[in-house]
């Protein structure tokens, strides 16, 4: 586990744990945006929370892999 956290990216020297933290912080911003848009469109806070809850999990995973792929580019 510690090797996974400390492993450096071949391009930028960024660790995988930094990529995870960046993914999470970006998703907080994105999820707030999704909640606001969902609430405006649906008028339902309950539905907006439901949409945002699903979206936050899928987007963290997608962003992490997106970030790791970009770090592999030379």
GROMACS .gro file of N, CA, C and O in nm:
model
  296
    1UNK      N    1   0.082  -0.120   0.000
    1UNK     CA    2   0.000   0.000   0.000
    1UNK      C    3   0.086   0.126   0.000
    1UNK      O    4   0.059   0.216  -0.074
    2UNK      N    5   0.189   0.128   0.084
    2UNK     CA    6   0.274   0.247   0.090
    2UNK      C    7   0.346   0.272  -0.043
    2UNK      O    8   0.366   0.386  -0.082
    3UNK      N    9   0.380   0.165  -0.115
    3UNK     CA   10   0.443   0.182  -0.246
    3UNK      C   11   0.348   0.251  -0.343
    3UNK      O   12   0.390   0.333  -0.423
    4UNK      N   13   0.220   0.216  -0.335
    4UNK     CA   14   0.121   0.278  -0.421
    4UNK      C   15   0.110   0.427  -0.393
    4UNK      O   16   0.104   0.508  -0.484
    5UNK      N   17   0.112   0.465  -0.267
    5UNK     CA   18   0.098   0.605  -0.230
    5UNK      C   19   0.222   0.686  -0.267
    5UNK      O   20   0.212   0.798  -0.314
    6UNK      N   21   0.339   0.628  -0.250
    6UNK     CA   22   0.463   0.701  -0.272
    6UNK      C   23   0.515   0.694  -0.415
    6UNK      O   24   0.609   0.764  -0.449
    7UNK      N   25   0.455   0.611  -0.497
    7UNK     CA   26   0.503   0.595  -0.634
    7UNK      C   27   0.490   0.727  -0.709
    7UNK      O   28   0.387   0.792  -0.707
    8UNK      N   29   0.597   0.765  -0.775
    8UNK     CA   30   0.599   0.891  -0.849
    8UNK      C   31   0.550   0.870  -0.991
    8UNK      O   32   0.571   0.767  -1.052
    9UNK      N   33   0.486   0.970  -1.045
    9UNK     CA   34   0.447   0.968  -1.185
    9UNK      C   35   0.572   0.987  -1.269
    9UNK      O   36   0.660   1.065  -1.234
   10UNK      N   37   0.582   0.919  -1.383
   10UNK     CA   38   0.701   0.931  -1.465
   10UNK      C   39   0.721   1.068  -1.527
   10UNK      O   40   0.831   1.104  -1.565
   11UNK      N   41   0.617   1.149  -1.536
   11UNK     CA   42   0.628   1.276  -1.606
   11UNK      C   43   0.642   1.394  -1.512
   11UNK      O   44   0.738   1.469  -1.518
   12UNK      N   45   0.552   1.412  -1.421
   12UNK     CA   46   0.547   1.532  -1.339
   12UNK      C   47   0.600   1.513  -1.199
   12UNK      O   48   0.610   1.608  -1.125
   13UNK      N   49   0.630   1.392  -1.158
   13UNK     CA   50   0.674   1.367  -1.022
   13UNK      C   51   0.561   1.372  -0.922
   13UNK      O   52   0.583   1.379  -0.802
   14UNK      N   53   0.438   1.367  -0.970
   14UNK     CA   54   0.322   1.374  -0.883
   14UNK      C   55   0.287   1.233  -0.833
   14UNK      O   56   0.282   1.140  -0.911
   15UNK      N   57   0.263   1.221  -0.704
   15UNK     CA   58   0.229   1.091  -0.648
   15UNK      C   59   0.084   1.056  -0.680
   15UNK      O   60   0.003   1.143  -0.709
   16UNK      N   61   0.053   0.928  -0.670
   16UNK     CA   62  -0.085   0.884  -0.692
   16UNK      C   63  -0.177   0.942  -0.586
   16UNK      O   64  -0.292   0.975  -0.613
   17UNK      N   65  -0.127   0.957  -0.463
   17UNK     CA   66  -0.212   1.013  -0.357
   17UNK      C   67  -0.250   1.158  -0.388
   17UNK      O   68  -0.361   1.201  -0.357
   18UNK      N   69  -0.160   1.234  -0.448
   18UNK     CA   70  -0.193   1.371  -0.489
   18UNK      C   71  -0.301   1.368  -0.596
   18UNK      O   72  -0.395   1.449  -0.593
   19UNK      N   73  -0.291   1.274  -0.689
   19UNK     CA   74  -0.395   1.261  -0.792
   19UNK      C   75  -0.530   1.229  -0.729
   19UNK      O   76  -0.633   1.282  -0.771
   20UNK      N   77  -0.531   1.145  -0.627
   20UNK     CA   78  -0.656   1.113  -0.558
   20UNK      C   79  -0.711   1.237  -0.489
   20UNK      O   80  -0.831   1.268  -0.499
   21UNK      N   81  -0.627   1.311  -0.417
   21UNK     CA   82  -0.673   1.433  -0.349
   21UNK      C   83  -0.725   1.537  -0.446
   21UNK      O   84  -0.827   1.602  -0.421
   22UNK      N   85  -0.658   1.553  -0.560
   22UNK     CA   86  -0.705   1.646  -0.662
   22UNK      C   87  -0.840   1.602  -0.717
   22UNK      O   88  -0.929   1.684  -0.741
   23UNK      N   89  -0.855   1.472  -0.737
   23UNK     CA   90  -0.982   1.417  -0.787
   23UNK      C   91  -1.096   1.449  -0.691
   23UNK      O   92  -1.203   1.492  -0.732
   24UNK      N   93  -1.072   1.427  -0.564
   24UNK     CA   94  -1.176   1.450  -0.462
   24UNK      C   95  -1.210   1.598  -0.452
   24UNK      O   96  -1.328   1.635  -0.450
   25UNK      N   97  -1.109   1.683  -0.446
   25UNK     CA   98  -1.138   1.827  -0.433
   25UNK      C   99  -1.214   1.881  -0.555
   25UNK      O  100  -1.305   1.962  -0.542
   26UNK      N  101  -1.177   1.833  -0.673
   26UNK     CA  102  -1.247   1.876  -0.794
   26UNK      C  103  -1.391   1.827  -0.792
   26UNK      O  104  -1.483   1.898  -0.831
   27UNK      N  105  -1.413   1.706  -0.741
   27UNK     CA  106  -1.549   1.652  -0.738
   27UNK      C  107  -1.637   1.727  -0.639
   27UNK      O  108  -1.758   1.738  -0.659
   28UNK      N  109  -1.580   1.777  -0.532
   28UNK     CA  110  -1.660   1.857  -0.439
   28UNK      C  111  -1.716   1.978  -0.513
   28UNK      O  112  -1.836   2.006  -0.506
   29UNK      N  113  -1.631   2.045  -0.588
   29UNK     CA  114  -1.676   2.160  -0.667
   29UNK      C  115  -1.779   2.117  -0.771
   29UNK      O  116  -1.885   2.178  -0.786
   30UNK      N  117  -1.748   2.008  -0.843
   30UNK     CA  118  -1.839   1.959  -0.946
   30UNK      C  119  -1.973   1.914  -0.892
   30UNK      O  120  -2.077   1.933  -0.955
   31UNK      N  121  -1.971   1.852  -0.776
   31UNK     CA  122  -2.095   1.802  -0.717
   31UNK      C  123  -2.184   1.917  -0.669
   31UNK      O  124  -2.307   1.910  -0.683
   32UNK      N  125  -2.124   2.019  -0.616
   32UNK     CA  126  -2.202   2.138  -0.578
   32UNK      C  127  -2.269   2.196  -0.703
   32UNK      O  128  -2.387   2.230  -0.701
   33UNK      N  129  -2.194   2.203  -0.811
   33UNK     CA  130  -2.248   2.252  -0.937
   33UNK      C  131  -2.363   2.163  -0.985
   33UNK      O  132  -2.469   2.213  -1.025
   34UNK      N  133  -2.343   2.031  -0.981
   34UNK     CA  134  -2.447   1.937  -1.023
   34UNK      C  135  -2.572   1.951  -0.937
   34UNK      O  136  -2.684   1.948  -0.987
   35UNK      N  137  -2.551   1.965  -0.806
   35UNK     CA  138  -2.666   1.982  -0.716
   35UNK      C  139  -2.745   2.107  -0.752
   35UNK      O  140  -2.869   2.102  -0.763
   36UNK      N  141  -2.676   2.217  -0.772
   36UNK     CA  142  -2.745   2.344  -0.803
   36UNK      C  143  -2.822   2.332  -0.934
   36UNK      O  144  -2.939   2.370  -0.942
   37UNK      N  145  -2.757   2.278  -1.037
   37UNK     CA  146  -2.824   2.263  -1.166
   37UNK      C  147  -2.942   2.167  -1.155
   37UNK      O  148  -3.051   2.194  -1.208
   38UNK      N  149  -2.922   2.055  -1.086
   38UNK     CA  150  -3.031   1.958  -1.069
   38UNK      C  151  -3.148   2.019  -0.994
   38UNK      O  152  -3.264   1.993  -1.027
   39UNK      N  153  -3.119   2.098  -0.894
   39UNK     CA  154  -3.225   2.163  -0.816
   39UNK      C  155  -3.301   2.264  -0.903
   39UNK      O  156  -3.425   2.269  -0.899
   40UNK      N  157  -3.228   2.341  -0.981
   40UNK     CA  158  -3.294   2.440  -1.069
   40UNK      C  159  -3.383   2.369  -1.171
   40UNK      O  160  -3.496   2.411  -1.195
   41UNK      N  161  -3.332   2.262  -1.230
   41UNK     CA  162  -3.407   2.191  -1.334
   41UNK      C  163  -3.527   2.115  -1.276
   41UNK      O  164  -3.637   2.118  -1.333
   42UNK      N  165  -3.507   2.045  -1.164
   42UNK     CA  166  -3.614   1.960  -1.110
   42UNK      C  167  -3.701   2.031  -1.006
   42UNK      O  168  -3.815   1.991  -0.985
   43UNK      N  169  -3.646   2.129  -0.937
   43UNK     CA  170  -3.719   2.196  -0.830
   43UNK      C  171  -3.729   2.112  -0.704
   43UNK      O  172  -3.797   2.150  -0.609
   44UNK      N  173  -3.659   1.998  -0.702
   44UNK     CA  174  -3.667   1.907  -0.587
   44UNK      C  175  -3.530   1.889  -0.523
   44UNK      O  176  -3.440   1.833  -0.585
   45UNK      N  177  -3.515   1.933  -0.397
   45UNK     CA  178  -3.386   1.913  -0.331
   45UNK      C  179  -3.354   1.764  -0.312
   45UNK      O  180  -3.239   1.724  -0.322
   46UNK      N  181  -3.456   1.684  -0.288
   46UNK     CA  182  -3.435   1.540  -0.268
   46UNK      C  183  -3.381   1.475  -0.397
   46UNK      O  184  -3.287   1.396  -0.393
   47UNK      N  185  -3.440   1.509  -0.509
   47UNK     CA  186  -3.393   1.456  -0.637
   47UNK      C  187  -3.254   1.510  -0.671
   47UNK      O  188  -3.168   1.437  -0.722
   48UNK      N  189  -3.228   1.635  -0.640
   48UNK     CA  190  -3.096   1.694  -0.666
   48UNK      C  191  -2.988   1.624  -0.584
   48UNK      O  192  -2.879   1.598  -0.634
   49UNK      N  193  -3.017   1.591  -0.458
   49UNK     CA  194  -2.921   1.517  -0.375
   49UNK      C  195  -2.898   1.378  -0.433
   49UNK      O  196  -2.786   1.330  -0.439
   50UNK      N  197  -3.004   1.314  -0.478
   50UNK     CA  198  -2.994   1.181  -0.537
   50UNK      C  199  -2.905   1.182  -0.661
   50UNK      O  200  -2.816   1.098  -0.677
   51UNK      N  201  -2.928   1.275  -0.749
   51UNK     CA  202  -2.847   1.287  -0.871
   51UNK      C  203  -2.702   1.316  -0.834
   51UNK      O  204  -2.610   1.254  -0.888
   52UNK      N  205  -2.679   1.408  -0.744
   52UNK     CA  206  -2.544   1.446  -0.703
   52UNK      C  207  -2.470   1.331  -0.636
   52UNK      O  208  -2.349   1.315  -0.654
   53UNK      N  209  -2.541   1.249  -0.561
   53UNK     CA  210  -2.478   1.137  -0.491
   53UNK      C  211  -2.423   1.033  -0.587
   53UNK      O  212  -2.313   0.981  -0.569
   54UNK      N  213  -2.500   1.002  -0.689
   54UNK     CA  214  -2.452   0.906  -0.790
   54UNK      C  215  -2.337   0.966  -0.870
   54UNK      O  216  -2.235   0.902  -0.895
   55UNK      N  217  -2.353   1.089  -0.909
   55UNK     CA  218  -2.254   1.158  -0.993
   55UNK      C  219  -2.119   1.170  -0.924
   55UNK      O  220  -2.016   1.152  -0.987
   56UNK      N  221  -2.117   1.197  -0.796
   56UNK     CA  222  -1.990   1.219  -0.727
   56UNK      C  223  -1.903   1.094  -0.729
   56UNK      O  224  -1.782   1.101  -0.751
   57UNK      N  225  -1.961   0.979  -0.710
   57UNK     CA  226  -1.884   0.855  -0.707
   57UNK      C  227  -1.829   0.821  -0.845
   57UNK      O  228  -1.710   0.792  -0.859
   58UNK      N  229  -1.913   0.827  -0.947
   58UNK     CA  230  -1.866   0.792  -1.080
   58UNK      C  231  -1.762   0.890  -1.132
   58UNK      O  232  -1.664   0.850  -1.195
   59UNK      N  233  -1.778   1.017  -1.103
   59UNK     CA  234  -1.685   1.116  -1.155
   59UNK      C  235  -1.549   1.113  -1.085
   59UNK      O  236  -1.447   1.143  -1.147
   60UNK      N  237  -1.543   1.077  -0.958
   60UNK     CA  238  -1.414   1.062  -0.890
   60UNK      C  239  -1.333   0.952  -0.957
   60UNK      O  240  -1.215   0.969  -0.987
   61UNK      N  241  -1.397   0.841  -0.983
   61UNK     CA  242  -1.328   0.728  -1.046
   61UNK      C  243  -1.282   0.766  -1.187
   61UNK      O  244  -1.166   0.742  -1.223
   62UNK      N  245  -1.370   0.825  -1.264
   62UNK     CA  246  -1.333   0.864  -1.401
   62UNK      C  247  -1.220   0.966  -1.402
   62UNK      O  248  -1.127   0.957  -1.483
   63UNK      N  249  -1.226   1.066  -1.315
   63UNK     CA  250  -1.122   1.168  -1.312
   63UNK      C  251  -0.987   1.110  -1.272
   63UNK      O  252  -0.884   1.149  -1.327
   64UNK      N  253  -0.985   1.020  -1.176
   64UNK     CA  254  -0.860   0.959  -1.133
   64UNK      C  255  -0.790   0.892  -1.252
   64UNK      O  256  -0.672   0.916  -1.277
   65UNK      N  257  -0.863   0.810  -1.326
   65UNK     CA  258  -0.802   0.742  -1.440
   65UNK      C  259  -0.765   0.840  -1.551
   65UNK      O  260  -0.663   0.825  -1.617
   66UNK      N  261  -0.845   0.943  -1.570
   66UNK     CA  262  -0.813   1.048  -1.666
   66UNK      C  263  -0.681   1.116  -1.630
   66UNK      O  264  -0.593   1.135  -1.714
   67UNK      N  265  -0.666   1.150  -1.502
   67UNK     CA  266  -0.543   1.214  -1.452
   67UNK      C  267  -0.422   1.123  -1.469
   67UNK      O  268  -0.315   1.166  -1.510
   68UNK      N  269  -0.436   0.995  -1.437
   68UNK     CA  270  -0.324   0.901  -1.449
   68UNK      C  271  -0.283   0.884  -1.595
   68UNK      O  272  -0.165   0.875  -1.625
   69UNK      N  273  -0.379   0.881  -1.686
   69UNK     CA  274  -0.346   0.870  -1.828
   69UNK      C  275  -0.269   0.993  -1.876
   69UNK      O  276  -0.172   0.982  -1.950
   70UNK      N  277  -0.312   1.111  -1.837
   70UNK     CA  278  -0.242   1.234  -1.876
   70UNK      C  279  -0.100   1.236  -1.821
   70UNK      O  280  -0.008   1.286  -1.885
   71UNK      N  281  -0.081   1.183  -1.701
   71UNK     CA  282   0.053   1.179  -1.642
   71UNK      C  283   0.147   1.086  -1.717
   71UNK      O  284   0.268   1.097  -1.703
   72UNK      N  285   0.094   0.994  -1.795
   72UNK     CA  286   0.177   0.901  -1.872
   72UNK      C  287   0.227   0.964  -2.003
   72UNK      O  288   0.321   0.914  -2.063
   73UNK      N  289   0.165   1.072  -2.047
   73UNK     CA  290   0.207   1.136  -2.172
   73UNK      C  291   0.343   1.202  -2.156
   73UNK      O  292   0.371   1.263  -2.054
   74UNK      N  293   0.421   1.195  -2.259
   74UNK     CA  294   0.554   1.259  -2.256
   74UNK      C  295   0.554   1.385  -2.340
   74UNK      O  296   0.489   1.398  -2.435
   0.00000   0.00000   0.00000
